[in-house]
Amino acid sequence: MQLWSPQRFISQGSQTLWVLQQLKRSEHIESEVDVINDFLTQLLRHVKRQLTVVHEISCSAPIRYVLTVPVTWKPIALLEMQNAMKIAIKTAGLGTMDYLFLVTEPEAAMNYLIQKTEDIKLCLEKPGDKFLLLDCGGGTIDATAYQAEQEYPLRLSKELVDPGGCTHGSSLLNRDFRKHLKQRIKHQRRHFEINGYTLDGILDEKVLEFEDLKTKLDIYDLKVQPEIFKINGIKPDPKRRLGNNSVEMNQKDFMAIFMPHLREIGKLLRTQLTSAREKGHELTKVPLTGGFSGSPSLKTYLKRLLQKISREFGYNIQLICELAETEHETAVVRGALIRANDKSDGPDRIPQLSYGVEIMEEYNAEKFSAHKGTRPTLDKIDGRYYVNDVISWLIIKGIEVESEERFSIPVYRIFDASDTKFECTETLYVSDTAQQSHYRRAQENNRGARVAGKVTADMTYLVTEGLIHPIEPEGINTRRHYKIEFDLIMIVNGVNLRFEACWQRNGRSEGVHTDISIAAAFTPGTK
């Protein structure tokens, strides 16, 4: 199962892939992530209209953003989504992303369920109770086993077994319904493709009808009546069960559409329950959430399957699916807000990403093993040998960071005395693998490091105002030059980070800074 892919957001049908290829060729997008950026931008523009027009809230009011994410996402995937949110917020005219809180979809759903469902409360009477959360959405199905760490406020343990998932959500039913219907009627397209109607247009219309039908249909109900889909122009064909301007679909047809996906969901459920049991965890409750969770067909299938598994395992496993019809698709969102309003007792602040700064380092293979085998560069201004483009990691993956903490490193830049502009651009990097400093940016140890932010400091006035003095040349390969010294600083404040270049001027501290979110660096739910 891919842990980060635009397919979490973008359908991977052949037509969609073709459109993405065309967008790339025409240079409208560079990658699939650009489509996500654009989608979020339109979504946030709608939010802006609702805030300003409907609720009369000024855009200058502080806004906190809460984002739910799949439990299987790696830190780099969280970073991609965080960056997409940042771009969309700015493009939509909502200012800057001053605060972002991440929470996993399962934890958000459970926070809502614990308030709404009596069976969940019984399940979580005491810390240590265990359950399997089955989140059935439009595209993906996620199954995650948890243990309750505490009842109020609800906090979940780390996953008891590796989370599992499959791409068999409710939108896949739409796809297969469309395929089924197309196969039944395509030979008659000359009859119904008239007056501007097309096969694709008709299929799109019928998929919308099916979208409503599938939320009420139980394919196991022996009394289920055939459904008639009206399509003008269809001629009678008893072999294909086509009537006059109509297509009949019966229980067998719906079974053919639903069962491949229900079976895959069942395999996922059984695998997770079995894996947990093999590790000594008896999961006796299966809360069902997500937009697909309201499907009568899905619920009947899962109840039957759990009855069978319960007999095999020797203990009862109960499916919990008591949300009202209107709550299936909103439970995660509502739960996320509940969790965001009470951030206490969250995960430890162990970063899953490293943050570092790009510096030049005087060559010293004896002191820094990372310099061994590296060819240094002679600086013909000050006559010293340097390893350029080195990344010094200050926040290191796996080492706890306080909610308020300061990291700094002294650096300097060399300028020829004949220069007229003394400007320093300093770069902040982020990586999901790097942990060792003193290696060049292009070396294997820093593979995948990406720019997280930049600051540019114009220090020309230090020279023009005589606040620093030139250094006279000493020996060969040196020229008269200036050495501008300053500090690169990272200031952590919760899930935000301020990156500064700071120097002294007449005993006073001056500098430039940029602010970024580091929410993606921590386990979702971290304050």
PDB file of C-alpha atoms in Angstrom, residues 289-445:
ATOM      1  CA  THR A 289     -16.705   5.207  10.434  1.00  0.00           C
ATOM      2  CA  GLY A 290     -16.417   7.060   7.135  1.00  0.00           C
ATOM      3  CA  GLY A 291     -18.767   8.017   4.332  1.00  0.00           C
ATOM      4  CA  PHE A 292     -19.146   4.392   3.187  1.00  0.00           C
ATOM      5  CA  SER A 293     -19.964   3.180   6.709  1.00  0.00           C
ATOM      6  CA  GLY A 294     -23.666   3.949   6.280  1.00  0.00           C
ATOM      7  CA  SER A 295     -24.044   1.392   3.484  1.00  0.00           C
ATOM      8  CA  PRO A 296     -26.559  -1.326   4.502  1.00  0.00           C
ATOM      9  CA  SER A 297     -24.776  -3.804   2.224  1.00  0.00           C
ATOM     10  CA  LEU A 298     -21.422  -3.158   3.885  1.00  0.00           C
ATOM     11  CA  LYS A 299     -22.849  -3.414   7.387  1.00  0.00           C
ATOM     12  CA  THR A 300     -24.664  -6.678   6.681  1.00  0.00           C
ATOM     13  CA  TYR A 301     -21.542  -8.177   5.103  1.00  0.00           C
ATOM     14  CA  LEU A 302     -19.308  -7.159   8.013  1.00  0.00           C
ATOM     15  CA  LYS A 303     -21.748  -8.401  10.659  1.00  0.00           C
ATOM     16  CA  ARG A 304     -21.912 -11.808   8.980  1.00  0.00           C
ATOM     17  CA  LEU A 305     -18.139 -11.941   8.636  1.00  0.00           C
ATOM     18  CA  LEU A 306     -17.544 -10.977  12.272  1.00  0.00           C
ATOM     19  CA  GLN A 307     -19.964 -13.665  13.435  1.00  0.00           C
ATOM     20  CA  LYS A 308     -17.854 -16.203  11.542  1.00  0.00           C
ATOM     21  CA  ILE A 309     -14.548 -14.832  12.850  1.00  0.00           C
ATOM     22  CA  SER A 310     -15.933 -14.729  16.407  1.00  0.00           C
ATOM     23  CA  ARG A 311     -16.702 -18.449  16.228  1.00  0.00           C
ATOM     24  CA  GLU A 312     -13.197 -19.156  14.917  1.00  0.00           C
ATOM     25  CA  PHE A 313     -11.432 -17.018  17.542  1.00  0.00           C
ATOM     26  CA  GLY A 314     -13.576 -18.114  20.471  1.00  0.00           C
ATOM     27  CA  TYR A 315     -14.647 -14.643  21.596  1.00  0.00           C
ATOM     28  CA  ASN A 316     -17.282 -12.194  20.444  1.00  0.00           C
ATOM     29  CA  ILE A 317     -16.308  -9.341  18.129  1.00  0.00           C
ATOM     30  CA  GLN A 318     -18.972  -6.667  17.763  1.00  0.00           C
ATOM     31  CA  LEU A 319     -19.473  -4.243  14.891  1.00  0.00           C
ATOM     32  CA  ILE A 320     -20.398  -0.760  16.136  1.00  0.00           C
ATOM     33  CA  CYS A 321     -22.238   1.309  13.564  1.00  0.00           C
ATOM     34  CA  GLU A 322     -24.746   3.480  15.377  1.00  0.00           C
ATOM     35  CA  LEU A 323     -24.142   6.892  13.836  1.00  0.00           C
ATOM     36  CA  ALA A 324     -27.052   8.701  12.275  1.00  0.00           C
ATOM     37  CA  GLU A 325     -27.125   8.819   8.480  1.00  0.00           C
ATOM     38  CA  THR A 326     -26.075  12.477   8.449  1.00  0.00           C
ATOM     39  CA  GLU A 327     -23.054  11.775  10.675  1.00  0.00           C
ATOM     40  CA  HIS A 328     -21.210   9.162   8.635  1.00  0.00           C
ATOM     41  CA  GLU A 329     -19.405  11.680   6.453  1.00  0.00           C
ATOM     42  CA  THR A 330     -18.860  14.300   9.169  1.00  0.00           C
ATOM     43  CA  ALA A 331     -17.712  12.224  12.148  1.00  0.00           C
ATOM     44  CA  VAL A 332     -14.032  12.697  11.310  1.00  0.00           C
ATOM     45  CA  VAL A 333     -14.381  16.457  10.870  1.00  0.00           C
ATOM     46  CA  ARG A 334     -16.376  16.889  14.071  1.00  0.00           C
ATOM     47  CA  GLY A 335     -13.969  14.699  15.996  1.00  0.00           C
ATOM     48  CA  ALA A 336     -10.997  16.668  14.688  1.00  0.00           C
ATOM     49  CA  LEU A 337     -12.465  19.869  16.110  1.00  0.00           C
ATOM     50  CA  ILE A 338     -13.062  18.163  19.454  1.00  0.00           C
ATOM     51  CA  ARG A 339      -9.450  16.982  19.501  1.00  0.00           C
ATOM     52  CA  ALA A 340      -8.116  20.395  18.443  1.00  0.00           C
ATOM     53  CA  ASN A 341      -9.986  22.066  21.298  1.00  0.00           C
ATOM     54  CA  ASP A 342      -8.253  19.813  23.813  1.00  0.00           C
ATOM     55  CA  LYS A 343      -4.653  19.153  22.839  1.00  0.00           C
ATOM     56  CA  SER A 344      -3.576  17.922  26.269  1.00  0.00           C
ATOM     57  CA  ASP A 345      -1.960  14.520  26.780  1.00  0.00           C
ATOM     58  CA  GLY A 346      -0.792  14.285  23.190  1.00  0.00           C
ATOM     59  CA  PRO A 347       2.204  12.348  21.847  1.00  0.00           C
ATOM     60  CA  ASP A 348       5.748  13.048  23.012  1.00  0.00           C
ATOM     61  CA  ARG A 349       7.480  15.770  21.028  1.00  0.00           C
ATOM     62  CA  ILE A 350       9.795  13.466  19.098  1.00  0.00           C
ATOM     63  CA  PRO A 351      10.416  14.942  15.629  1.00  0.00           C
ATOM     64  CA  GLN A 352      10.197  12.615  12.663  1.00  0.00           C
ATOM     65  CA  LEU A 353      11.971  15.147  10.455  1.00  0.00           C
ATOM     66  CA  SER A 354      15.330  16.896  10.784  1.00  0.00           C
ATOM     67  CA  TYR A 355      15.823  20.627  10.217  1.00  0.00           C
ATOM     68  CA  GLY A 356      19.191  22.133   9.385  1.00  0.00           C
ATOM     69  CA  VAL A 357      20.982  25.084   7.820  1.00  0.00           C
ATOM     70  CA  GLU A 358      23.338  25.281   4.879  1.00  0.00           C
ATOM     71  CA  ILE A 359      26.768  26.608   5.834  1.00  0.00           C
ATOM     72  CA  MET A 360      30.342  26.655   4.609  1.00  0.00           C
ATOM     73  CA  GLU A 361      32.701  24.732   6.866  1.00  0.00           C
ATOM     74  CA  GLU A 362      36.466  25.122   7.033  1.00  0.00           C
ATOM     75  CA  TYR A 363      38.014  21.861   5.866  1.00  0.00           C
ATOM     76  CA  ASN A 364      39.149  19.643   8.755  1.00  0.00           C
ATOM     77  CA  ALA A 365      39.187  15.914   7.989  1.00  0.00           C
ATOM     78  CA  GLU A 366      40.684  15.116  11.403  1.00  0.00           C
ATOM     79  CA  LYS A 367      37.851  16.813  13.266  1.00  0.00           C
ATOM     80  CA  PHE A 368      34.989  15.918  10.911  1.00  0.00           C
ATOM     81  CA  SER A 369      34.928  12.393   9.476  1.00  0.00           C
ATOM     82  CA  ALA A 370      32.345  13.632   6.963  1.00  0.00           C
ATOM     83  CA  HIS A 371      35.114  15.704   5.332  1.00  0.00           C
ATOM     84  CA  LYS A 372      37.202  12.624   4.531  1.00  0.00           C
ATOM     85  CA  GLY A 373      37.174  11.899   0.828  1.00  0.00           C
ATOM     86  CA  THR A 374      35.752  15.351   0.101  1.00  0.00           C
ATOM     87  CA  ARG A 375      37.701  17.725  -2.105  1.00  0.00           C
ATOM     88  CA  PRO A 376      37.764  21.138  -0.421  1.00  0.00           C
ATOM     89  CA  THR A 377      37.582  24.418  -2.300  1.00  0.00           C
ATOM     90  CA  LEU A 378      40.271  27.073  -1.968  1.00  0.00           C
ATOM     91  CA  ASP A 379      38.733  30.451  -1.243  1.00  0.00           C
ATOM     92  CA  LYS A 380      41.001  32.867  -3.118  1.00  0.00           C
ATOM     93  CA  ILE A 381      39.788  35.761  -0.992  1.00  0.00           C
ATOM     94  CA  ASP A 382      40.841  34.603   2.490  1.00  0.00           C
ATOM     95  CA  GLY A 383      43.163  31.786   1.380  1.00  0.00           C
ATOM     96  CA  ARG A 384      41.435  29.027   3.368  1.00  0.00           C
ATOM     97  CA  TYR A 385      40.065  25.666   2.252  1.00  0.00           C
ATOM     98  CA  TYR A 386      36.335  25.144   2.709  1.00  0.00           C
ATOM     99  CA  VAL A 387      33.725  22.460   2.243  1.00  0.00           C
ATOM    100  CA  ASN A 388      30.830  24.390   0.754  1.00  0.00           C
ATOM    101  CA  ASP A 389      27.111  23.597   0.822  1.00  0.00           C
ATOM    102  CA  VAL A 390      27.349  21.685   4.083  1.00  0.00           C
ATOM    103  CA  ILE A 391      24.147  21.079   6.065  1.00  0.00           C
ATOM    104  CA  SER A 392      24.317  21.372   9.830  1.00  0.00           C
ATOM    105  CA  TRP A 393      21.280  19.626  11.346  1.00  0.00           C
ATOM    106  CA  LEU A 394      20.122  21.393  14.503  1.00  0.00           C
ATOM    107  CA  ILE A 395      16.739  19.714  15.042  1.00  0.00           C
ATOM    108  CA  ILE A 396      17.467  16.028  14.650  1.00  0.00           C
ATOM    109  CA  LYS A 397      14.976  13.304  13.862  1.00  0.00           C
ATOM    110  CA  GLY A 398      14.363  11.096  16.904  1.00  0.00           C
ATOM    111  CA  ILE A 399      15.658  13.547  19.536  1.00  0.00           C
ATOM    112  CA  GLU A 400      12.954  15.173  21.669  1.00  0.00           C
ATOM    113  CA  VAL A 401      12.293  18.882  21.202  1.00  0.00           C
ATOM    114  CA  GLU A 402      10.703  21.043  23.890  1.00  0.00           C
ATOM    115  CA  SER A 403       7.586  23.041  23.076  1.00  0.00           C
ATOM    116  CA  GLU A 404       9.753  26.150  23.413  1.00  0.00           C
ATOM    117  CA  GLU A 405      13.385  25.658  22.464  1.00  0.00           C
ATOM    118  CA  ARG A 406      16.155  27.606  20.755  1.00  0.00           C
ATOM    119  CA  PHE A 407      18.883  26.251  18.481  1.00  0.00           C
ATOM    120  CA  SER A 408      21.719  28.331  17.042  1.00  0.00           C
ATOM    121  CA  ILE A 409      24.989  28.071  15.165  1.00  0.00           C
ATOM    122  CA  PRO A 410      27.602  30.810  14.539  1.00  0.00           C
ATOM    123  CA  VAL A 411      28.467  31.293  10.877  1.00  0.00           C
ATOM    124  CA  TYR A 412      30.335  33.769   8.701  1.00  0.00           C
ATOM    125  CA  ARG A 413      30.584  34.797   5.070  1.00  0.00           C
ATOM    126  CA  ILE A 414      33.601  36.178   3.208  1.00  0.00           C
ATOM    127  CA  PHE A 415      33.323  39.146   0.818  1.00  0.00           C
ATOM    128  CA  ASP A 416      35.957  40.814  -1.337  1.00  0.00           C
ATOM    129  CA  ALA A 417      36.652  44.328  -0.083  1.00  0.00           C
ATOM    130  CA  SER A 418      35.905  45.674  -3.564  1.00  0.00           C
ATOM    131  CA  ASP A 419      32.306  44.394  -3.424  1.00  0.00           C
ATOM    132  CA  THR A 420      29.608  47.030  -3.206  1.00  0.00           C
ATOM    133  CA  LYS A 421      26.807  44.827  -1.880  1.00  0.00           C
ATOM    134  CA  PHE A 422      27.106  42.529   1.112  1.00  0.00           C
ATOM    135  CA  GLU A 423      24.054  40.291   1.055  1.00  0.00           C
ATOM    136  CA  CYS A 424      23.673  36.848   2.619  1.00  0.00           C
ATOM    137  CA  THR A 425      20.952  34.381   1.660  1.00  0.00           C
ATOM    138  CA  GLU A 426      20.638  31.566   4.181  1.00  0.00           C
ATOM    139  CA  THR A 427      18.702  28.367   3.560  1.00  0.00           C
ATOM    140  CA  LEU A 428      16.793  26.121   5.950  1.00  0.00           C
ATOM    141  CA  TYR A 429      16.506  22.449   4.963  1.00  0.00           C
ATOM    142  CA  VAL A 430      14.255  19.597   6.056  1.00  0.00           C
ATOM    143  CA  SER A 431      14.814  15.851   5.666  1.00  0.00           C
ATOM    144  CA  ASP A 432      13.050  12.669   6.722  1.00  0.00           C
ATOM    145  CA  THR A 433      16.298  10.680   6.817  1.00  0.00           C
ATOM    146  CA  ALA A 434      19.315  12.907   7.562  1.00  0.00           C
ATOM    147  CA  GLN A 435      20.661  12.985  11.118  1.00  0.00           C
ATOM    148  CA  GLN A 436      24.401  13.652  10.739  1.00  0.00           C
ATOM    149  CA  SER A 437      25.940  17.068  10.139  1.00  0.00           C
ATOM    150  CA  HIS A 438      29.056  18.148   8.199  1.00  0.00           C
ATOM    151  CA  TYR A 439      28.084  16.404   4.956  1.00  0.00           C
ATOM    152  CA  ARG A 440      27.576  18.326   1.739  1.00  0.00           C
ATOM    153  CA  ARG A 441      24.049  18.820   0.516  1.00  0.00           C
ATOM    154  CA  ALA A 442      24.690  16.620  -2.540  1.00  0.00           C
ATOM    155  CA  GLN A 443      26.131  13.684  -0.576  1.00  0.00           C
ATOM    156  CA  GLU A 444      24.167  10.500   0.024  1.00  0.00           C
ATOM    157  CA  ASN A 445      23.643  11.305   3.717  1.00  0.00           C
TER     158      ASN A 445
END
